[in-house]
mmCIF file of C-alpha atoms and ligand atoms in Angstrom:
data_model
loop_
_atom_site.group_PDB
_atom_site.id
_atom_site.type_symbol
_atom_site.label_atom_id
_atom_site.label_comp_id
_atom_site.label_asym_id
_atom_site.label_seq_id
_atom_site.Cartn_x
_atom_site.Cartn_y
_atom_site.Cartn_z
ATOM 1 C CA MET I 1 0.000 0.000 0.000
ATOM 2 C CA LYS I 2 1.280 3.454 -0.846
ATOM 3 C CA ASN I 3 2.051 5.913 1.908
ATOM 4 C CA ARG I 4 -0.146 8.943 1.369
ATOM 5 C CA ILE I 5 0.973 12.467 2.168
ATOM 6 C CA ASP I 6 0.529 12.686 5.867
ATOM 7 C CA ASN I 7 -0.314 16.204 7.007
ATOM 8 C CA SER I 8 -0.813 16.217 10.729
ATOM 9 C CA ARG I 9 -4.262 17.422 11.681
ATOM 10 C CA LYS I 10 -2.706 19.174 14.672
ATOM 11 C CA LYS I 11 -1.281 21.944 12.459
ATOM 12 C CA THR I 12 -2.850 25.359 11.897
ATOM 13 C CA PRO I 13 -1.640 28.050 9.443
ATOM 14 C CA TRP I 14 -0.645 30.255 12.373
ATOM 15 C CA ASP I 15 1.611 27.913 14.328
ATOM 16 C CA ASN I 16 4.828 29.801 13.604
ATOM 17 C CA SER I 17 3.538 33.338 13.533
ATOM 18 C CA ASN I 18 3.470 35.721 16.464
ATOM 19 C CA ASP I 19 0.647 37.636 14.883
ATOM 20 C CA GLU I 20 -1.731 39.462 17.184
ATOM 21 C CA ASP I 21 -4.696 38.721 14.902
ATOM 22 C CA ILE I 22 -7.486 38.092 17.414
ATOM 23 C CA ILE I 23 -9.674 35.972 15.153
ATOM 24 C CA ALA I 24 -6.798 33.781 13.984
ATOM 25 C CA ASN I 25 -5.666 33.242 17.572
ATOM 26 C CA PHE I 26 -9.181 32.380 18.642
ATOM 27 C CA ILE I 27 -9.599 29.781 15.880
ATOM 28 C CA LYS I 28 -6.173 28.329 16.655
ATOM 29 C CA GLU I 29 -6.928 28.085 20.365
ATOM 30 C CA LYS I 30 -10.289 26.360 19.845
ATOM 31 C CA TYR I 31 -8.870 24.018 17.238
ATOM 32 C CA VAL I 32 -5.977 22.940 19.441
ATOM 33 C CA GLU I 33 -8.302 22.519 22.436
ATOM 34 C CA ASN I 34 -10.468 20.179 20.385
ATOM 35 C CA TYR I 35 -7.415 18.320 19.100
ATOM 36 C CA LYS I 36 -6.206 17.731 22.650
ATOM 37 C CA TYR I 37 -9.673 16.554 23.632
ATOM 38 C CA LYS I 38 -9.624 14.024 20.793
ATOM 39 C CA HIS I 39 -6.079 12.960 21.634
ATOM 40 C CA PRO I 40 -5.933 12.724 25.408
ATOM 41 C CA LYS I 41 -2.654 11.953 27.134
ATOM 42 C CA LEU I 42 -2.506 8.279 28.063
ATOM 43 C CA ILE I 43 -1.966 9.131 31.688
ATOM 44 C CA ASP I 44 -5.287 11.037 31.766
ATOM 45 C CA THR I 45 -7.397 8.278 30.173
ATOM 46 C CA LYS I 46 -7.061 5.766 33.052
ATOM 47 C CA GLU I 47 -6.219 3.236 30.364
ATOM 48 C CA SER I 48 -3.696 1.744 32.781
ATOM 49 C CA GLU I 49 -6.589 0.553 34.964
ATOM 50 C CA ILE I 50 -7.912 -1.692 32.192
ATOM 51 C CA LEU I 51 -4.469 -2.909 31.237
ATOM 52 C CA ASN I 52 -3.468 -3.613 34.828
ATOM 53 C CA SER I 53 -6.645 -5.631 35.394
ATOM 54 C CA ILE I 54 -5.528 -8.193 32.815
ATOM 55 C CA ILE I 55 -4.163 -11.303 34.510
ATOM 56 C CA ILE I 56 -0.725 -12.168 33.200
ATOM 57 C CA ASN I 57 0.787 -15.540 34.023
ATOM 58 C CA GLU I 58 3.398 -15.948 31.360
ATOM 59 C CA CYS I 59 5.927 -14.096 29.271
ATOM 60 C CA ARG I 60 4.513 -12.495 26.143
ATOM 61 C CA TYR I 61 7.695 -13.381 24.234
ATOM 62 C CA CYS I 62 8.661 -16.906 25.290
ATOM 63 C CA ASN I 63 5.617 -18.096 27.302
ATOM 64 C CA SER I 64 7.776 -18.856 30.341
ATOM 65 C CA LYS I 65 5.938 -18.748 33.665
ATOM 66 C CA ASN I 66 9.089 -17.541 35.361
ATOM 67 C CA ILE I 67 8.141 -13.858 35.406
ATOM 68 C CA LYS I 68 7.954 -11.073 37.974
ATOM 69 C CA LYS I 69 6.434 -7.629 38.283
ATOM 70 C CA ASN I 70 8.949 -4.944 37.440
ATOM 71 C CA GLY I 71 7.656 -1.453 38.171
ATOM 72 C CA PHE I 72 5.486 0.728 35.953
ATOM 73 C CA THR I 73 5.728 2.602 32.647
ATOM 74 C CA LYS I 74 5.439 6.397 32.674
ATOM 75 C CA ASN I 75 1.720 5.898 31.967
ATOM 76 C CA LYS I 76 1.361 3.730 35.103
ATOM 77 C CA VAL I 77 1.048 0.462 33.209
ATOM 78 C CA GLN I 78 2.416 -2.562 35.092
ATOM 79 C CA LYS I 79 5.697 -3.835 33.658
ATOM 80 C CA TYR I 80 6.845 -7.433 33.890
ATOM 81 C CA TYR I 81 10.287 -9.010 33.602
ATOM 82 C CA CYS I 82 10.899 -12.497 32.264
ATOM 83 C CA ASN I 83 13.646 -14.401 34.099
ATOM 84 C CA ASN I 84 13.917 -16.795 31.186
ATOM 85 C CA CYS I 85 14.358 -14.540 28.127
ATOM 86 C CA LYS I 86 15.416 -11.495 30.189
ATOM 87 C CA ARG I 87 12.981 -9.114 28.537
ATOM 88 C CA ASN I 88 10.464 -6.585 29.830
ATOM 89 C CA PHE I 89 6.866 -6.590 28.656
ATOM 90 C CA THR I 90 3.394 -5.242 29.480
ATOM 91 C CA ALA I 91 -0.202 -6.342 28.855
ATOM 92 C CA THR I 92 -0.116 -4.764 25.379
ATOM 93 C CA THR I 93 3.078 -6.511 24.240
ATOM 94 C CA GLY I 94 2.289 -8.801 21.309
ATOM 95 C CA THR I 95 -1.209 -7.351 20.784
ATOM 96 C CA ILE I 96 -2.402 -4.764 18.275
ATOM 97 C CA PHE I 97 -1.966 -2.146 21.011
ATOM 98 C CA GLU I 98 1.783 -2.715 21.152
ATOM 99 C CA ASN I 99 3.572 0.618 20.600
ATOM 100 C CA HIS I 100 0.196 2.196 20.008
ATOM 101 C CA LYS I 101 0.267 5.825 19.147
ATOM 102 C CA ILE I 102 -3.397 6.484 19.713
ATOM 103 C CA SER I 103 -5.101 5.499 22.914
ATOM 104 C CA ILE I 104 -7.659 2.780 23.553
ATOM 105 C CA THR I 105 -10.014 5.681 24.350
ATOM 106 C CA GLU I 106 -9.613 6.980 20.797
ATOM 107 C CA TRP I 107 -10.167 3.488 19.494
ATOM 108 C CA ILE I 108 -13.676 3.461 20.983
ATOM 109 C CA GLU I 109 -14.627 6.538 18.921
ATOM 110 C CA PHE I 110 -12.923 5.151 15.857
ATOM 111 C CA LEU I 111 -14.915 1.906 16.064
ATOM 112 C CA LEU I 112 -18.209 3.722 16.581
ATOM 113 C CA ASP I 113 -17.534 5.836 13.477
ATOM 114 C CA ILE I 114 -16.779 2.748 11.407
ATOM 115 C CA PHE I 115 -19.905 0.989 12.756
ATOM 116 C CA ASN I 116 -21.904 4.033 11.647
ATOM 117 C CA TYR I 117 -20.688 3.493 8.074
ATOM 118 C CA GLY I 118 -18.073 6.254 8.157
ATOM 119 C CA SER I 119 -15.374 6.075 5.517
ATOM 120 C CA THR I 120 -11.743 6.140 6.649
ATOM 121 C CA THR I 121 -11.444 9.623 5.128
ATOM 122 C CA LEU I 122 -14.379 10.948 7.108
ATOM 123 C CA THR I 123 -13.380 9.094 10.272
ATOM 124 C CA SER I 124 -9.890 10.548 10.175
ATOM 125 C CA LYS I 125 -11.315 14.044 9.829
ATOM 126 C CA VAL I 126 -13.814 13.628 12.663
ATOM 127 C CA ASN I 127 -11.190 12.186 14.993
ATOM 128 C CA LYS I 128 -8.483 14.556 13.777
ATOM 129 C CA ASN I 129 -6.222 11.712 12.768
ATOM 130 C CA SER I 130 -4.183 11.394 9.619
ATOM 131 C CA ILE I 131 -5.782 9.243 6.916
ATOM 132 C CA ASN I 132 -2.943 6.747 7.337
ATOM 133 C CA THR I 133 -3.717 6.313 11.020
ATOM 134 C CA SER I 134 -7.322 5.501 10.165
ATOM 135 C CA ILE I 135 -6.317 3.012 7.466
ATOM 136 C CA PHE I 136 -3.773 1.479 9.848
ATOM 137 C CA TRP I 137 -6.407 1.095 12.555
ATOM 138 C CA LEU I 138 -8.954 -0.314 10.129
ATOM 139 C CA HIS I 139 -6.441 -3.005 9.205
ATOM 140 C CA LYS I 140 -5.977 -3.792 12.876
ATOM 141 C CA VAL I 141 -9.720 -4.380 13.059
ATOM 142 C CA PHE I 142 -9.422 -6.578 9.969
ATOM 143 C CA ILE I 143 -6.841 -8.871 11.530
ATOM 144 C CA LEU I 144 -8.994 -9.245 14.643
ATOM 145 C CA LEU I 145 -12.008 -10.213 12.524
ATOM 146 C CA LYS I 146 -10.143 -12.565 10.152
ATOM 147 C CA HIS I 147 -11.930 -15.601 11.578
ATOM 148 C CA TRP I 148 -15.104 -13.863 12.734
ATOM 149 C CA GLN I 149 -17.365 -15.681 10.274
ATOM 150 C CA ASP I 150 -15.827 -19.131 10.847
ATOM 151 C CA SER I 151 -18.141 -20.076 13.673
ATOM 152 C CA ILE I 152 -21.369 -18.533 12.345
ATOM 153 C CA LEU I 153 -24.103 -21.144 11.879
ATOM 154 C CA LEU I 154 -27.316 -19.914 10.264
ATOM 155 C CA SER I 155 -30.511 -21.636 11.326
ATOM 156 C CA GLY I 156 -34.302 -21.528 10.970
ATOM 157 C CA ASP I 157 -35.360 -19.725 7.811
ATOM 158 C CA VAL I 158 -32.105 -19.212 5.962
ATOM 159 C CA TYR I 159 -31.931 -17.003 2.884
ATOM 160 C CA ILE I 160 -29.031 -17.288 0.472
ATOM 161 C CA ASP I 161 -28.063 -15.456 -2.694
ATOM 162 C CA GLU I 162 -25.073 -14.376 -4.733
ATOM 163 C CA MET I 163 -24.124 -10.778 -5.385
ATOM 164 C CA PHE I 164 -21.484 -9.392 -7.715
ATOM 165 C CA TYR I 165 -19.014 -6.613 -7.150
ATOM 166 C CA LYS I 166 -16.763 -5.074 -9.775
ATOM 167 C CA VAL I 167 -12.992 -5.355 -9.801
ATOM 168 C CA ILE I 168 -11.209 -1.972 -9.775
ATOM 169 C CA LYS I 169 -10.771 -0.121 -13.089
ATOM 170 C CA GLU I 170 -7.112 -1.064 -13.557
ATOM 171 C CA ASP I 171 -7.955 -4.754 -13.307
ATOM 172 C CA ILE I 172 -10.782 -4.829 -15.850
ATOM 173 C CA LYS I 173 -10.083 -7.459 -18.484
ATOM 174 C CA THR I 174 -11.155 -6.750 -22.047
ATOM 175 C CA ASN I 175 -11.589 -8.728 -25.229
ATOM 176 C CA GLU I 176 -10.221 -6.749 -28.179
ATOM 177 C CA GLY I 177 -10.871 -3.490 -26.331
ATOM 178 C CA LYS I 178 -14.417 -4.403 -25.323
ATOM 179 C CA GLN I 179 -15.371 -5.140 -21.739
ATOM 180 C CA LEU I 180 -16.447 -8.720 -21.074
ATOM 181 C CA ARG I 181 -20.181 -9.022 -20.692
ATOM 182 C CA GLY I 182 -22.366 -10.614 -18.024
ATOM 183 C CA LEU I 183 -20.940 -12.382 -15.010
ATOM 184 C CA SER I 184 -17.403 -12.228 -16.264
ATOM 185 C CA GLU I 185 -13.984 -12.309 -14.662
ATOM 186 C CA ASN I 186 -14.514 -8.616 -13.971
ATOM 187 C CA GLN I 187 -16.926 -9.303 -11.136
ATOM 188 C CA TYR I 188 -16.353 -10.857 -7.755
ATOM 189 C CA CYS I 189 -19.051 -13.319 -6.751
ATOM 190 C CA ILE I 190 -20.000 -12.962 -3.076
ATOM 191 C CA GLY I 191 -22.124 -15.635 -1.390
ATOM 192 C CA VAL I 192 -24.494 -14.067 1.141
ATOM 193 C CA GLY I 193 -26.529 -15.921 3.773
ATOM 194 C CA TYR I 194 -28.933 -14.449 6.315
ATOM 195 C CA ASP I 195 -31.285 -15.879 8.942
ATOM 196 C CA GLY I 196 -32.637 -12.660 10.470
ATOM 197 C CA LYS I 197 -30.045 -12.665 13.268
ATOM 198 C CA ASN I 198 -26.699 -13.359 11.679
ATOM 199 C CA ILE I 199 -25.213 -12.804 8.277
ATOM 200 C CA ILE I 200 -22.363 -14.331 6.322
ATOM 201 C CA ALA I 201 -20.726 -12.884 3.214
ATOM 202 C CA LEU I 202 -17.900 -14.807 1.597
ATOM 203 C CA VAL I 203 -15.960 -14.171 -1.595
ATOM 204 C CA GLU I 204 -16.423 -17.153 -3.913
ATOM 205 C CA GLY I 205 -14.039 -15.899 -6.591
ATOM 206 C CA THR I 206 -14.639 -14.134 -9.898
ATOM 207 C CA GLY I 207 -17.305 -14.969 -12.460
ATOM 208 C CA LYS I 208 -20.297 -17.292 -12.171
ATOM 209 C CA PRO I 209 -21.075 -19.343 -9.054
ATOM 210 C CA SER I 210 -20.543 -23.102 -9.276
ATOM 211 C CA SER I 211 -21.899 -26.051 -7.281
ATOM 212 C CA ALA I 212 -18.490 -26.670 -5.746
ATOM 213 C CA LYS I 213 -18.036 -23.048 -4.674
ATOM 214 C CA THR I 214 -21.601 -22.860 -3.325
ATOM 215 C CA LYS I 215 -21.041 -25.933 -1.159
ATOM 216 C CA GLU I 216 -17.684 -24.655 0.026
ATOM 217 C CA THR I 217 -19.139 -21.239 0.881
ATOM 218 C CA PHE I 218 -22.358 -22.204 2.638
ATOM 219 C CA GLY I 219 -21.855 -25.852 3.634
ATOM 220 C CA LYS I 220 -20.321 -25.235 7.073
ATOM 221 C CA HIS I 221 -22.577 -22.290 7.867
ATOM 222 C CA ILE I 222 -26.087 -23.720 7.563
ATOM 223 C CA ASP I 223 -27.704 -25.888 10.216
ATOM 224 C CA TYR I 224 -29.045 -29.069 8.562
ATOM 225 C CA ARG I 225 -32.468 -28.515 10.168
ATOM 226 C CA SER I 226 -32.900 -25.158 8.405
ATOM 227 C CA ARG I 227 -35.276 -24.242 5.633
ATOM 228 C CA LEU I 228 -33.399 -22.757 2.700
ATOM 229 C CA ILE I 229 -35.151 -19.873 0.964
ATOM 230 C CA HIS I 230 -33.550 -19.009 -2.363
ATOM 231 C CA ASP I 231 -33.861 -18.456 -6.089
ATOM 232 C CA ASP I 232 -33.510 -21.250 -8.624
ATOM 233 C CA GLU I 233 -29.785 -20.718 -9.204
ATOM 234 C CA LYS I 234 -28.542 -24.121 -10.404
ATOM 235 C CA SER I 235 -25.492 -24.172 -8.189
ATOM 236 C CA HIS I 236 -27.692 -24.296 -5.060
ATOM 237 C CA ARG I 237 -29.088 -27.730 -5.874
ATOM 238 C CA GLU I 238 -26.214 -29.809 -4.587
ATOM 239 C CA LEU I 239 -26.083 -27.814 -1.378
ATOM 240 C CA VAL I 240 -29.756 -28.599 -0.703
ATOM 241 C CA LYS I 241 -29.156 -32.270 -1.514
ATOM 242 C CA ASP I 242 -25.976 -32.519 0.544
ATOM 243 C CA LEU I 243 -27.449 -31.066 3.704
ATOM 244 C CA ALA I 244 -30.891 -32.632 3.019
ATOM 245 C CA LEU I 245 -32.448 -29.209 3.576
ATOM 246 C CA GLU I 246 -36.098 -28.323 3.439
ATOM 247 C CA GLU I 247 -36.388 -25.613 0.797
ATOM 248 C CA GLU I 248 -38.499 -22.827 -0.618
ATOM 249 C CA ARG I 249 -37.366 -22.120 -4.145
ATOM 250 C CA TYR I 250 -38.459 -19.205 -6.320
ATOM 251 C CA ASN I 251 -38.137 -18.709 -10.027
ATOM 252 C CA SER I 252 -36.002 -15.592 -10.534
ATOM 253 C CA PHE I 253 -37.718 -14.772 -13.831
ATOM 254 C CA LEU I 254 -41.108 -14.591 -12.083
ATOM 255 C CA LEU I 255 -39.641 -12.709 -9.107
ATOM 256 C CA LYS I 256 -38.551 -9.903 -11.404
ATOM 257 C CA LYS I 257 -42.179 -9.131 -12.193
ATOM 258 C CA LEU I 258 -43.037 -8.628 -8.514
ATOM 259 C CA ASP I 259 -43.071 -5.396 -6.582
ATOM 260 C CA ASP I 260 -40.173 -5.221 -4.106
ATOM 261 C CA LYS I 261 -42.586 -5.406 -1.173
ATOM 262 C CA GLU I 262 -44.112 -8.641 -2.447
ATOM 263 C CA ASN I 263 -40.791 -10.262 -3.205
ATOM 264 C CA PRO I 264 -40.330 -13.290 -0.885
ATOM 265 C CA LEU I 265 -36.553 -12.882 -1.156
ATOM 266 C CA ARG I 266 -36.703 -9.298 0.073
ATOM 267 C CA PRO I 267 -34.709 -9.936 3.309
ATOM 268 C CA ILE I 268 -31.676 -11.255 1.428
ATOM 269 C CA ASN I 269 -31.997 -8.664 -1.365
ATOM 270 C CA HIS I 270 -31.959 -5.970 1.285
ATOM 271 C CA GLN I 271 -28.770 -7.361 2.833
ATOM 272 C CA CYS I 272 -27.090 -7.449 -0.572
ATOM 273 C CA ASP I 273 -28.058 -3.798 -1.130
ATOM 274 C CA LEU I 274 -26.617 -2.838 2.253
ATOM 275 C CA ILE I 275 -23.370 -4.696 1.559
ATOM 276 C CA ARG I 276 -23.032 -2.848 -1.746
ATOM 277 C CA GLN I 277 -23.645 0.505 -0.037
ATOM 278 C CA PHE I 278 -21.093 -0.365 2.639
ATOM 279 C CA LEU I 279 -18.448 -1.329 0.055
ATOM 280 C CA ASN I 280 -19.178 1.824 -1.934
ATOM 281 C CA THR I 281 -18.550 3.945 1.183
ATOM 282 C CA HIS I 282 -14.995 2.630 1.045
ATOM 283 C CA SER I 283 -14.816 3.086 -2.719
ATOM 284 C CA GLY I 284 -11.517 2.420 -4.435
ATOM 285 C CA PHE I 285 -10.389 0.080 -1.669
ATOM 286 C CA ASN I 286 -7.826 -2.572 -2.443
ATOM 287 C CA ARG I 287 -9.795 -5.589 -3.656
ATOM 288 C CA GLU I 288 -7.320 -7.867 -1.889
ATOM 289 C CA ASP I 289 -9.074 -6.622 1.243
ATOM 290 C CA LEU I 290 -12.585 -7.437 -0.047
ATOM 291 C CA GLN I 291 -13.045 -10.374 2.329
ATOM 292 C CA ASP I 292 -11.838 -8.214 5.228
ATOM 293 C CA TYR I 293 -14.455 -5.559 4.463
ATOM 294 C CA LEU I 294 -17.104 -8.277 4.288
ATOM 295 C CA ASN I 295 -15.976 -9.696 7.648
ATOM 296 C CA LEU I 296 -16.401 -6.227 9.108
ATOM 297 C CA TYR I 297 -19.848 -5.832 7.546
ATOM 298 C CA CYS I 298 -20.969 -9.181 8.980
ATOM 299 C CA PHE I 299 -19.623 -8.267 12.395
ATOM 300 C CA MET I 300 -21.486 -4.940 12.238
ATOM 301 C CA ASN I 301 -24.772 -6.540 11.218
ATOM 302 C CA SER I 302 -24.871 -9.694 13.308
ATOM 303 C CA ASN I 303 -25.945 -9.928 16.955
ATOM 304 C CA PRO I 304 -25.489 -8.166 19.339
ATOM 305 C CA LYS I 305 -27.152 -5.154 17.706
ATOM 306 C CA ASN I 306 -25.908 -2.646 20.263
ATOM 307 C CA LYS I 307 -22.817 -0.841 18.963
ATOM 308 C CA LEU I 308 -21.179 -0.381 22.358
ATOM 309 C CA LYS I 309 -21.496 -4.123 22.972
ATOM 310 C CA LYS I 310 -19.691 -4.630 19.676
ATOM 311 C CA VAL I 311 -16.934 -2.257 20.809
ATOM 312 C CA LYS I 312 -16.597 -4.360 23.954
ATOM 313 C CA ILE I 313 -16.270 -7.582 21.939
ATOM 314 C CA LEU I 314 -13.545 -6.064 19.765
ATOM 315 C CA LEU I 315 -11.697 -4.553 22.702
ATOM 316 C CA ASN I 316 -11.704 -7.928 24.413
ATOM 317 C CA LEU I 317 -10.442 -9.602 21.244
ATOM 318 C CA ALA I 318 -7.748 -6.952 20.859
ATOM 319 C CA LEU I 319 -6.454 -7.386 24.397
ATOM 320 C CA THR I 320 -6.456 -11.180 24.298
ATOM 321 C CA THR I 321 -5.362 -11.956 20.730
ATOM 322 C CA LYS I 322 -1.637 -12.341 20.292
ATOM 323 C CA ILE I 323 -1.219 -10.615 16.978
ATOM 324 C CA THR I 324 0.467 -7.393 15.929
ATOM 325 C CA LEU I 325 0.493 -5.249 12.835
ATOM 326 C CA LYS I 326 3.423 -2.994 12.085
ATOM 327 C CA TYR I 327 2.861 0.347 10.380
ATOM 328 C CA ARG I 328 5.829 -0.156 8.082
ATOM 329 C CA ASP I 329 4.495 -3.548 6.995
ATOM 330 C CA LEU I 330 1.229 -1.981 5.847
ATOM 331 C CA PHE I 331 2.646 1.024 4.040
ATOM 332 C CA GLU I 332 5.547 1.060 1.644
ATOM 333 C CA ILE I 333 7.453 3.925 3.127
ATOM 334 C CA LYS I 334 9.760 5.552 0.642
ATOM 335 C CA ASN I 335 13.288 6.074 1.992
HETATM 336 ZN ZN1 ZN S 1 10.301 -14.604 28.213
#
């Protein structure tokens, strides 16, 4: 990923002038006040209380149990020393909060903005962060949600459908200068399943769906006692047979003649529309991250509905998952 020009949102045009311009000084003062409010000092956030409440029994580097408490950081976070590998560590070592530049407090606001369908551009403006910080933090969320959909099992009335999403302009394949028609290589096929409580959305590949891909996508995620509600897409047949599902199948040609309100597949159509809107909010995103965006969408739209409860789930995951993401690994920093 390219490193974008990173103008700090802390700057004002009057930082180096000793001008007595009252209006300019007033704007500067208010702006900086707000910036400080959005970027509290770690010591003032009481973040250390959360971090120090985490029970630590082993070394974050070598897993040795031969550790001891070893004073505090300047932000009052408990430090530990490992007698085995002779290194110091804290509760954030080895997690996405390691060497974090923005506080856990700021992360709460960041997550709420994302859950409210904010783009990274907008989110960075609202939180007075650089765009890179927002992208960096979004990718931290992505790594936490990598396996979010793995354990989702849809049950009861289960709707499934396929939706298609275009590759980015540069990747469009043409045949003698003309764009390929229909469900070509230029479209990603996304399998979507929904049971009214939870949702799954998985990239099946490019082009048309196949029986094999349908089974691979939905097979593990549908309870065998469910009733499958779907259109007459051929590739669904083997899935129904394999899981011996009860089914309600609709002819897509006839469905097209119905008013949206009368359409029995409305719940799944609605989800597909929302997914498209969500992806379009992050327009121009790297398609290699398509599955990550879908994981995030599914997390946002599955139970629990309450956004603060979702923040809590992610914060818990972040503090307990041993995984880090380095800024320089995400961005190609020139020189
Ligand atoms: Zn160790």
